[in-house]
PDB file of C-alpha atoms in Angstrom:
ATOM      1  CA  MET T   1     130.526  70.346-167.477  1.00  0.00           C
ATOM      2  CA  LEU T   2     133.609  70.667-166.953  1.00  0.00           C
ATOM      3  CA  ASP T   3     137.094  71.084-167.838  1.00  0.00           C
ATOM      4  CA  VAL T   4     139.184  68.728-164.694  1.00  0.00           C
ATOM      5  CA  ALA T   5     142.722  69.276-164.606  1.00  0.00           C
ATOM      6  CA  TYR T   6     144.286  65.676-162.981  1.00  0.00           C
ATOM      7  CA  GLU T   7     147.929  64.355-162.218  1.00  0.00           C
ATOM      8  CA  GLU T   8     148.508  60.673-163.918  1.00  0.00           C
ATOM      9  CA  HIS T   9     151.104  59.016-161.991  1.00  0.00           C
ATOM     10  CA  GLY T  10     152.055  54.970-162.987  1.00  0.00           C
ATOM     11  CA  PRO T  11     151.514  52.633-166.183  1.00  0.00           C
ATOM     12  CA  ALA T  12     148.211  54.255-168.202  1.00  0.00           C
ATOM     13  CA  ASP T  13     147.469  49.889-168.078  1.00  0.00           C
ATOM     14  CA  GLY T  14     147.610  49.717-164.369  1.00  0.00           C
ATOM     15  CA  ASN T  15     144.771  48.855-162.270  1.00  0.00           C
ATOM     16  CA  PRO T  16     143.373  52.417-161.330  1.00  0.00           C
ATOM     17  CA  VAL T  17     143.377  54.111-158.399  1.00  0.00           C
ATOM     18  CA  LEU T  18     141.703  57.788-158.125  1.00  0.00           C
ATOM     19  CA  LEU T  19     142.864  60.231-154.760  1.00  0.00           C
ATOM     20  CA  LEU T  20     140.861  63.194-154.368  1.00  0.00           C
ATOM     21  CA  HIS T  21     141.598  65.834-151.595  1.00  0.00           C
ATOM     22  CA  GLY T  22     139.646  68.272-149.689  1.00  0.00           C
ATOM     23  CA  PHE T  23     139.148  71.677-148.812  1.00  0.00           C
ATOM     24  CA  PRO T  24     141.669  73.799-148.020  1.00  0.00           C
ATOM     25  CA  TYR T  25     143.691  71.097-150.067  1.00  0.00           C
ATOM     26  CA  ASP T  26     144.679  69.800-153.930  1.00  0.00           C
ATOM     27  CA  PRO T  27     146.765  67.254-155.381  1.00  0.00           C
ATOM     28  CA  ARG T  28     149.995  67.539-152.919  1.00  0.00           C
ATOM     29  CA  CYS T  29     148.610  65.913-150.137  1.00  0.00           C
ATOM     30  CA  TYR T  30     149.070  62.691-151.986  1.00  0.00           C
ATOM     31  CA  ASP T  31     152.556  63.515-153.561  1.00  0.00           C
ATOM     32  CA  ARG T  32     154.268  60.455-151.597  1.00  0.00           C
ATOM     33  CA  VAL T  33     150.839  58.080-151.883  1.00  0.00           C
ATOM     34  CA  ALA T  34     150.710  58.708-155.448  1.00  0.00           C
ATOM     35  CA  ALA T  35     154.357  58.286-156.555  1.00  0.00           C
ATOM     36  CA  ALA T  36     154.341  55.195-154.360  1.00  0.00           C
ATOM     37  CA  LEU T  37     151.320  53.278-156.514  1.00  0.00           C
ATOM     38  CA  ALA T  38     152.889  54.212-159.800  1.00  0.00           C
ATOM     39  CA  ALA T  39     155.848  51.894-158.602  1.00  0.00           C
ATOM     40  CA  GLN T  40     153.791  49.262-158.061  1.00  0.00           C
ATOM     41  CA  ASP T  41     152.409  49.877-161.357  1.00  0.00           C
ATOM     42  CA  TYR T  42     148.900  51.438-160.279  1.00  0.00           C
ATOM     43  CA  ARG T  43     147.576  53.646-162.921  1.00  0.00           C
ATOM     44  CA  VAL T  44     147.303  56.708-160.331  1.00  0.00           C
ATOM     45  CA  ILE T  45     144.642  59.798-161.173  1.00  0.00           C
ATOM     46  CA  VAL T  46     144.842  62.643-158.874  1.00  0.00           C
ATOM     47  CA  PRO T  47     141.937  65.660-160.063  1.00  0.00           C
ATOM     48  CA  TYR T  48     141.490  68.929-158.953  1.00  0.00           C
ATOM     49  CA  LEU T  49     138.538  69.468-157.814  1.00  0.00           C
ATOM     50  CA  ARG T  50     135.597  72.267-158.924  1.00  0.00           C
ATOM     51  CA  GLY T  51     136.595  75.240-157.635  1.00  0.00           C
ATOM     52  CA  TYR T  52     140.404  74.625-157.574  1.00  0.00           C
ATOM     53  CA  GLY T  53     143.507  74.878-159.834  1.00  0.00           C
ATOM     54  CA  PRO T  54     143.070  74.523-163.032  1.00  0.00           C
ATOM     55  CA  THR T  55     140.231  73.215-163.466  1.00  0.00           C
ATOM     56  CA  ARG T  56     137.106  75.031-164.841  1.00  0.00           C
ATOM     57  CA  PHE T  57     134.089  75.312-165.922  1.00  0.00           C
ATOM     58  CA  LEU T  58     133.046  75.546-169.725  1.00  0.00           C
ATOM     59  CA  SER T  59     130.041  77.971-169.257  1.00  0.00           C
ATOM     60  CA  GLY T  60     129.511  80.681-167.474  1.00  0.00           C
ATOM     61  CA  ASP T  61     125.554  79.682-166.936  1.00  0.00           C
ATOM     62  CA  THR T  62     126.485  76.586-165.160  1.00  0.00           C
ATOM     63  CA  MET T  63     125.538  77.161-161.506  1.00  0.00           C
ATOM     64  CA  ARG T  64     128.614  76.612-159.735  1.00  0.00           C
ATOM     65  CA  SER T  65     127.224  74.423-156.812  1.00  0.00           C
ATOM     66  CA  GLY T  66     129.864  73.003-153.613  1.00  0.00           C
ATOM     67  CA  GLN T  67     127.039  70.407-152.486  1.00  0.00           C
ATOM     68  CA  GLN T  68     128.198  66.410-151.860  1.00  0.00           C
ATOM     69  CA  ALA T  69     126.124  65.619-155.448  1.00  0.00           C
ATOM     70  CA  ALA T  70     128.214  67.696-157.278  1.00  0.00           C
ATOM     71  CA  LEU T  71     131.629  66.367-155.897  1.00  0.00           C
ATOM     72  CA  ALA T  72     130.476  62.837-157.173  1.00  0.00           C
ATOM     73  CA  GLN T  73     128.888  63.588-160.438  1.00  0.00           C
ATOM     74  CA  ASP T  74     132.349  65.142-161.459  1.00  0.00           C
ATOM     75  CA  LEU T  75     133.999  61.776-160.053  1.00  0.00           C
ATOM     76  CA  LEU T  76     131.767  59.791-161.979  1.00  0.00           C
ATOM     77  CA  ASP T  77     132.159  62.153-165.358  1.00  0.00           C
ATOM     78  CA  LEU T  78     136.003  61.812-165.150  1.00  0.00           C
ATOM     79  CA  MET T  79     135.937  58.448-164.873  1.00  0.00           C
ATOM     80  CA  ASP T  80     133.395  58.005-167.335  1.00  0.00           C
ATOM     81  CA  ALA T  81     135.845  60.316-169.665  1.00  0.00           C
ATOM     82  CA  LEU T  82     138.681  58.304-168.633  1.00  0.00           C
ATOM     83  CA  SER T  83     137.007  55.015-170.042  1.00  0.00           C
ATOM     84  CA  ILE T  84     138.040  53.916-166.316  1.00  0.00           C
ATOM     85  CA  SER T  85     134.687  51.189-165.277  1.00  0.00           C
ATOM     86  CA  ARG T  86     135.980  50.422-162.474  1.00  0.00           C
ATOM     87  CA  ALA T  87     138.850  52.311-159.770  1.00  0.00           C
ATOM     88  CA  ALA T  88     139.825  52.057-155.958  1.00  0.00           C
ATOM     89  CA  LEU T  89     138.823  55.384-154.617  1.00  0.00           C
ATOM     90  CA  ALA T  90     140.601  57.228-151.491  1.00  0.00           C
ATOM     91  CA  GLY T  91     139.863  60.365-150.361  1.00  0.00           C
ATOM     92  CA  TYR T  92     139.074  62.620-147.348  1.00  0.00           C
ATOM     93  CA  ASP T  93     136.853  65.590-146.018  1.00  0.00           C
ATOM     94  CA  TRP T  94     135.480  67.207-149.726  1.00  0.00           C
ATOM     95  CA  GLY T  95     137.039  63.823-151.731  1.00  0.00           C
ATOM     96  CA  GLY T  96     135.842  61.459-149.295  1.00  0.00           C
ATOM     97  CA  ARG T  97     132.404  62.755-149.662  1.00  0.00           C
ATOM     98  CA  ALA T  98     132.641  62.120-153.356  1.00  0.00           C
ATOM     99  CA  ALA T  99     134.108  58.393-153.022  1.00  0.00           C
ATOM    100  CA  CYS T 100     131.505  57.521-150.167  1.00  0.00           C
ATOM    101  CA  ILE T 101     128.830  58.871-152.724  1.00  0.00           C
ATOM    102  CA  VAL T 102     130.047  56.927-155.418  1.00  0.00           C
ATOM    103  CA  ALA T 103     130.388  54.093-153.225  1.00  0.00           C
ATOM    104  CA  ALA T 104     127.100  53.837-152.215  1.00  0.00           C
ATOM    105  CA  LEU T 105     125.477  54.898-154.817  1.00  0.00           C
ATOM    106  CA  TRP T 106     127.338  53.011-157.552  1.00  0.00           C
ATOM    107  CA  PRO T 107     128.933  50.122-156.007  1.00  0.00           C
ATOM    108  CA  GLN T 108     129.769  48.601-159.568  1.00  0.00           C
ATOM    109  CA  ARG T 109     132.164  51.260-160.250  1.00  0.00           C
ATOM    110  CA  VAL T 110     134.272  51.079-157.582  1.00  0.00           C
ATOM    111  CA  ARG T 111     136.485  48.459-156.178  1.00  0.00           C
ATOM    112  CA  CYS T 112     137.736  49.540-153.002  1.00  0.00           C
ATOM    113  CA  LEU T 113     137.207  52.290-150.973  1.00  0.00           C
ATOM    114  CA  VAL T 114     139.337  54.214-148.422  1.00  0.00           C
ATOM    115  CA  THR T 115     138.193  56.826-146.397  1.00  0.00           C
ATOM    116  CA  GLY T 116     139.230  59.311-144.166  1.00  0.00           C
ATOM    117  CA  ASP T 117     136.949  59.549-140.942  1.00  0.00           C
ATOM    118  CA  GLY T 118     134.272  57.524-142.162  1.00  0.00           C
ATOM    119  CA  TYR T 119     130.795  57.846-143.735  1.00  0.00           C
ATOM    120  CA  ASN T 120     131.077  61.035-144.755  1.00  0.00           C
ATOM    121  CA  ILE T 121     127.923  61.604-146.618  1.00  0.00           C
ATOM    122  CA  GLN T 122     125.687  64.541-145.644  1.00  0.00           C
ATOM    123  CA  ASP T 123     122.682  63.736-143.652  1.00  0.00           C
ATOM    124  CA  ILE T 124     120.975  67.224-144.607  1.00  0.00           C
ATOM    125  CA  ALA T 125     117.933  67.410-142.470  1.00  0.00           C
ATOM    126  CA  GLY T 126     120.055  66.204-139.556  1.00  0.00           C
ATOM    127  CA  PHE T 127     122.464  69.439-139.938  1.00  0.00           C
ATOM    128  CA  ALA T 128     118.803  71.120-138.502  1.00  0.00           C
ATOM    129  CA  VAL T 129     119.251  69.505-135.254  1.00  0.00           C
ATOM    130  CA  PRO T 130     122.238  71.562-132.801  1.00  0.00           C
ATOM    131  CA  ALA T 131     125.217  69.789-131.566  1.00  0.00           C
ATOM    132  CA  ALA T 132     127.415  69.305-128.261  1.00  0.00           C
ATOM    133  CA  PRO T 133     129.149  72.472-127.568  1.00  0.00           C
ATOM    134  CA  GLU T 134     132.510  70.968-128.237  1.00  0.00           C
ATOM    135  CA  THR T 135     131.282  69.941-131.700  1.00  0.00           C
ATOM    136  CA  GLU T 136     129.942  73.410-132.344  1.00  0.00           C
ATOM    137  CA  HIS T 137     132.589  75.730-131.872  1.00  0.00           C
ATOM    138  CA  ARG T 138     135.144  73.391-134.236  1.00  0.00           C
ATOM    139  CA  ASN T 139     132.254  74.627-137.200  1.00  0.00           C
ATOM    140  CA  TRP T 140     132.881  78.338-136.970  1.00  0.00           C
ATOM    141  CA  TYR T 141     134.233  78.431-140.179  1.00  0.00           C
ATOM    142  CA  GLN T 142     130.854  77.343-141.490  1.00  0.00           C
ATOM    143  CA  TYR T 143     128.836  79.891-139.962  1.00  0.00           C
ATOM    144  CA  TYR T 144     131.670  82.570-140.766  1.00  0.00           C
ATOM    145  CA  PHE T 145     130.634  81.381-144.624  1.00  0.00           C
ATOM    146  CA  HIS T 146     127.020  81.439-144.017  1.00  0.00           C
ATOM    147  CA  THR T 147     126.877  85.076-143.753  1.00  0.00           C
ATOM    148  CA  PRO T 148     128.258  87.683-146.112  1.00  0.00           C
ATOM    149  CA  ARG T 149     130.796  88.468-144.229  1.00  0.00           C
ATOM    150  CA  GLY T 150     131.912  85.789-144.178  1.00  0.00           C
ATOM    151  CA  ALA T 151     131.860  85.794-147.995  1.00  0.00           C
ATOM    152  CA  ALA T 152     133.767  88.218-148.225  1.00  0.00           C
ATOM    153  CA  GLY T 153     136.007  87.051-145.903  1.00  0.00           C
ATOM    154  CA  LEU T 154     136.995  84.140-147.481  1.00  0.00           C
ATOM    155  CA  ALA T 155     137.482  85.867-150.627  1.00  0.00           C
ATOM    156  CA  ALA T 156     140.009  88.899-149.272  1.00  0.00           C
ATOM    157  CA  ASN T 157     141.713  86.127-147.056  1.00  0.00           C
ATOM    158  CA  ARG T 158     140.970  82.845-148.848  1.00  0.00           C
ATOM    159  CA  PHE T 159     145.445  81.887-148.079  1.00  0.00           C
ATOM    160  CA  ALA T 160     145.553  83.102-144.435  1.00  0.00           C
ATOM    161  CA  LEU T 161     142.311  81.536-144.020  1.00  0.00           C
ATOM    162  CA  GLY T 162     143.953  78.188-145.385  1.00  0.00           C
ATOM    163  CA  ARG T 163     146.575  78.327-143.282  1.00  0.00           C
ATOM    164  CA  LEU T 164     144.581  78.778-139.965  1.00  0.00           C
ATOM    165  CA  LEU T 165     142.517  75.889-140.550  1.00  0.00           C
ATOM    166  CA  TRP T 166     145.711  73.947-141.561  1.00  0.00           C
ATOM    167  CA  GLN T 167     147.178  75.092-138.788  1.00  0.00           C
ATOM    168  CA  LEU T 168     143.660  73.937-136.213  1.00  0.00           C
ATOM    169  CA  TRP T 169     142.725  70.998-138.028  1.00  0.00           C
ATOM    170  CA  SER T 170     146.247  68.991-137.655  1.00  0.00           C
ATOM    171  CA  PRO T 171     148.047  70.382-134.230  1.00  0.00           C
ATOM    172  CA  SER T 172     150.862  67.967-134.300  1.00  0.00           C
ATOM    173  CA  TRP T 173     151.965  68.416-138.284  1.00  0.00           C
ATOM    174  CA  ARG T 174     154.789  70.938-138.307  1.00  0.00           C
ATOM    175  CA  PHE T 175     154.305  71.867-142.226  1.00  0.00           C
ATOM    176  CA  ASP T 176     156.657  75.018-143.666  1.00  0.00           C
ATOM    177  CA  GLU T 177     155.103  77.833-145.069  1.00  0.00           C
ATOM    178  CA  ALA T 178     156.643  76.342-148.537  1.00  0.00           C
ATOM    179  CA  THR T 179     154.358  73.341-148.603  1.00  0.00           C
ATOM    180  CA  TYR T 180     151.212  75.788-147.778  1.00  0.00           C
ATOM    181  CA  ALA T 181     151.808  77.889-150.849  1.00  0.00           C
ATOM    182  CA  ARG T 182     152.092  74.893-152.660  1.00  0.00           C
ATOM    183  CA  THR T 183     149.081  73.934-152.311  1.00  0.00           C
ATOM    184  CA  ALA T 184     147.455  77.448-151.690  1.00  0.00           C
ATOM    185  CA  ALA T 185     148.087  78.267-155.571  1.00  0.00           C
ATOM    186  CA  ALA T 186     145.072  76.527-156.022  1.00  0.00           C
ATOM    187  CA  PHE T 187     142.281  78.785-154.378  1.00  0.00           C
ATOM    188  CA  ASP T 188     143.115  80.841-157.156  1.00  0.00           C
ATOM    189  CA  ASN T 189     140.419  80.054-159.241  1.00  0.00           C
ATOM    190  CA  PRO T 190     137.844  81.972-160.507  1.00  0.00           C
ATOM    191  CA  ASP T 191     135.211  79.696-158.886  1.00  0.00           C
ATOM    192  CA  PHE T 192     137.076  78.841-155.600  1.00  0.00           C
ATOM    193  CA  VAL T 193     134.858  81.034-153.638  1.00  0.00           C
ATOM    194  CA  ASP T 194     131.337  80.324-154.804  1.00  0.00           C
ATOM    195  CA  ILE T 195     131.821  76.652-154.808  1.00  0.00           C
ATOM    196  CA  VAL T 196     133.565  76.399-150.609  1.00  0.00           C
ATOM    197  CA  ILE T 197     130.312  79.427-149.864  1.00  0.00           C
ATOM    198  CA  HIS T 198     127.031  77.228-151.999  1.00  0.00           C
ATOM    199  CA  SER T 199     129.255  73.816-150.572  1.00  0.00           C
ATOM    200  CA  TYR T 200     129.057  75.399-146.442  1.00  0.00           C
ATOM    201  CA  ARG T 201     125.281  76.892-146.995  1.00  0.00           C
ATOM    202  CA  HIS T 202     123.840  73.941-148.679  1.00  0.00           C
ATOM    203  CA  ARG T 203     124.506  71.186-146.508  1.00  0.00           C
ATOM    204  CA  TYR T 204     122.504  73.109-143.985  1.00  0.00           C
ATOM    205  CA  GLY T 205     119.484  73.597-145.988  1.00  0.00           C
ATOM    206  CA  TYR T 206     120.758  77.660-146.155  1.00  0.00           C
ATOM    207  CA  ALA T 207     121.237  77.717-150.046  1.00  0.00           C
ATOM    208  CA  PRO T 208     119.182  75.672-153.243  1.00  0.00           C
ATOM    209  CA  GLY T 209     120.648  72.975-154.708  1.00  0.00           C
ATOM    210  CA  ASP T 210     121.423  72.467-158.285  1.00  0.00           C
ATOM    211  CA  PRO T 211     118.128  71.198-159.648  1.00  0.00           C
ATOM    212  CA  ALA T 212     119.681  68.500-162.233  1.00  0.00           C
ATOM    213  CA  LEU T 213     121.206  66.847-159.495  1.00  0.00           C
ATOM    214  CA  GLU T 214     118.133  66.463-157.340  1.00  0.00           C
ATOM    215  CA  ASP T 215     117.616  62.598-157.730  1.00  0.00           C
ATOM    216  CA  ILE T 216     121.822  61.653-156.200  1.00  0.00           C
ATOM    217  CA  GLU T 217     120.477  65.090-153.323  1.00  0.00           C
ATOM    218  CA  ARG T 218     117.533  62.593-152.618  1.00  0.00           C
ATOM    219  CA  ALA T 219     119.027  59.358-152.831  1.00  0.00           C
ATOM    220  CA  LEU T 220     121.445  60.430-150.152  1.00  0.00           C
ATOM    221  CA  ALA T 221     118.568  61.931-147.790  1.00  0.00           C
ATOM    222  CA  ARG T 222     117.857  58.184-147.131  1.00  0.00           C
ATOM    223  CA  GLY T 223     121.653  57.407-145.959  1.00  0.00           C
ATOM    224  CA  PRO T 224     122.515  54.521-148.667  1.00  0.00           C
ATOM    225  CA  MET T 225     124.372  51.731-147.409  1.00  0.00           C
ATOM    226  CA  ILE T 226     128.299  51.071-148.648  1.00  0.00           C
ATOM    227  CA  THR T 227     128.830  47.705-149.521  1.00  0.00           C
ATOM    228  CA  VAL T 228     132.451  47.902-151.334  1.00  0.00           C
ATOM    229  CA  PRO T 229     135.583  46.880-149.216  1.00  0.00           C
ATOM    230  CA  THR T 230     136.367  49.766-146.864  1.00  0.00           C
ATOM    231  CA  ILE T 231     139.137  50.794-144.427  1.00  0.00           C
ATOM    232  CA  SER T 232     138.572  54.304-142.581  1.00  0.00           C
ATOM    233  CA  LEU T 233     141.613  56.304-141.287  1.00  0.00           C
ATOM    234  CA  CYS T 234     141.022  58.629-138.586  1.00  0.00           C
ATOM    235  CA  GLY T 235     143.516  60.766-137.593  1.00  0.00           C
ATOM    236  CA  ALA T 236     143.677  60.949-133.537  1.00  0.00           C
ATOM    237  CA  ASP T 237     144.440  64.526-133.450  1.00  0.00           C
ATOM    238  CA  ASP T 238     142.151  65.851-136.307  1.00  0.00           C
ATOM    239  CA  GLY T 239     140.775  69.487-135.135  1.00  0.00           C
ATOM    240  CA  VAL T 240     138.185  69.827-136.540  1.00  0.00           C
ATOM    241  CA  SER T 241     136.109  66.056-136.001  1.00  0.00           C
ATOM    242  CA  PRO T 242     138.051  64.079-133.896  1.00  0.00           C
ATOM    243  CA  PRO T 243     137.400  60.439-133.769  1.00  0.00           C
ATOM    244  CA  SER T 244     134.800  59.149-131.158  1.00  0.00           C
ATOM    245  CA  ALA T 245     136.132  56.362-128.895  1.00  0.00           C
ATOM    246  CA  ALA T 246     133.601  54.010-130.604  1.00  0.00           C
ATOM    247  CA  ASP T 247     133.015  53.751-134.572  1.00  0.00           C
ATOM    248  CA  GLU T 248     129.910  55.653-135.163  1.00  0.00           C
ATOM    249  CA  ASP T 249     130.278  54.997-138.473  1.00  0.00           C
ATOM    250  CA  ALA T 250     130.099  50.966-138.872  1.00  0.00           C
ATOM    251  CA  ALA T 251     126.582  50.473-139.078  1.00  0.00           C
ATOM    252  CA  HIS T 252     126.549  52.554-142.168  1.00  0.00           C
ATOM    253  CA  PHE T 253     128.814  49.676-143.774  1.00  0.00           C
ATOM    254  CA  SER T 254     127.559  46.685-144.889  1.00  0.00           C
ATOM    255  CA  GLY T 255     130.809  44.703-146.851  1.00  0.00           C
ATOM    256  CA  ARG T 256     134.586  44.090-145.637  1.00  0.00           C
ATOM    257  CA  TYR T 257     135.295  47.009-143.144  1.00  0.00           C
ATOM    258  CA  LYS T 258     138.314  47.889-140.514  1.00  0.00           C
ATOM    259  CA  ARG T 259     138.522  51.222-138.582  1.00  0.00           C
ATOM    260  CA  ARG T 260     142.319  52.394-137.975  1.00  0.00           C
ATOM    261  CA  LEU T 261     142.486  55.479-135.726  1.00  0.00           C
ATOM    262  CA  LEU T 262     146.185  57.304-136.861  1.00  0.00           C
ATOM    263  CA  PRO T 263     148.082  58.457-133.552  1.00  0.00           C
ATOM    264  CA  GLY T 264     149.320  61.808-134.136  1.00  0.00           C
ATOM    265  CA  ILE T 265     147.720  62.268-137.292  1.00  0.00           C
ATOM    266  CA  GLY T 266     145.619  65.647-137.635  1.00  0.00           C
ATOM    267  CA  HIS T 267     142.886  66.486-140.619  1.00  0.00           C
ATOM    268  CA  ASN T 268     145.198  66.180-143.699  1.00  0.00           C
ATOM    269  CA  ILE T 269     145.376  62.517-143.856  1.00  0.00           C
ATOM    270  CA  PRO T 270     147.773  61.669-146.913  1.00  0.00           C
ATOM    271  CA  GLN T 271     150.046  64.437-146.714  1.00  0.00           C
ATOM    272  CA  GLU T 272     150.560  63.740-142.967  1.00  0.00           C
ATOM    273  CA  ALA T 273     150.013  59.952-143.222  1.00  0.00           C
ATOM    274  CA  PRO T 274     151.316  58.899-146.273  1.00  0.00           C
ATOM    275  CA  GLU T 275     152.489  55.139-145.698  1.00  0.00           C
ATOM    276  CA  ALA T 276     148.940  54.554-143.840  1.00  0.00           C
ATOM    277  CA  VAL T 277     147.025  55.367-147.054  1.00  0.00           C
ATOM    278  CA  VAL T 278     149.176  53.318-149.329  1.00  0.00           C
ATOM    279  CA  LYS T 279     149.179  50.674-147.024  1.00  0.00           C
ATOM    280  CA  ALA T 280     145.012  50.566-146.712  1.00  0.00           C
ATOM    281  CA  LEU T 281     145.064  50.732-150.357  1.00  0.00           C
ATOM    282  CA  LEU T 282     147.104  48.103-150.593  1.00  0.00           C
ATOM    283  CA  ASP T 283     146.055  46.095-148.308  1.00  0.00           C
ATOM    284  CA  LEU T 284     142.175  46.293-149.552  1.00  0.00           C
ATOM    285  CA  MET T 285     143.601  45.703-153.364  1.00  0.00           C
ATOM    286  CA  ALA T 286     145.355  42.229-152.170  1.00  0.00           C
ATOM    287  CA  PRO T 287     144.012  39.089-153.511  1.00  0.00           C
ATOM    288  CA  ALA T 288     141.544  37.624-150.965  1.00  0.00           C
TER     289      ALA T 288
END
């Protein structure tokens, strides 16, 4: 379905680690994480998700789906194409969702999991229930994308909108324009707008999913447990999904599990706190 672009670091025969970015980000968020892991002889794979950078669809007829099952299937297909039978996974936002789904439904393929902000599998039926107002106002961009005006706005202003979200979601992070520009180049993809719009409409039940992925979505609707060893990293200054005092996601993990709060860190965890991501992965991959 896809011609997936990815960056590779470290020896080809090293233990594999896949690092997965979110919206609106790209592999640049993992530059320091990848370098640190490669220096310890891990094979590090950092893909561009569908709709980002050089990743392209093979056919113009393929549905430009951004639903959670599509992201997970892409990750599984990439592992198959690279003959990676089992890997450590780390991801946040969209990438964290893909990693959580593969860990939940195909645990035999996952050595361990580092997830940004806990259990990222969407409860699509539950999205019909309004959240507290302080939560709803942070989701303004999602409701914007539900409208034709929002789709047109993303197409016309994708770079300015992405910069605004970076500022709102990581209020303590002082990134410069060059840092943002290196990532924003990945949004100049012919499928970026369609996939982003579909992602935020599908999760609320406002757009149909890809029929080929319906079996995965049905499995996800049951809220599958994650059994692999996991560390959840939560940015204490996350402007879109601030962590609660109590860990509300712990019940979704039945294996070895820890939650680590990161003071002064926002939504873009690997770029703001690369040392914390590296430490979490090395802690999980160390001999028991």
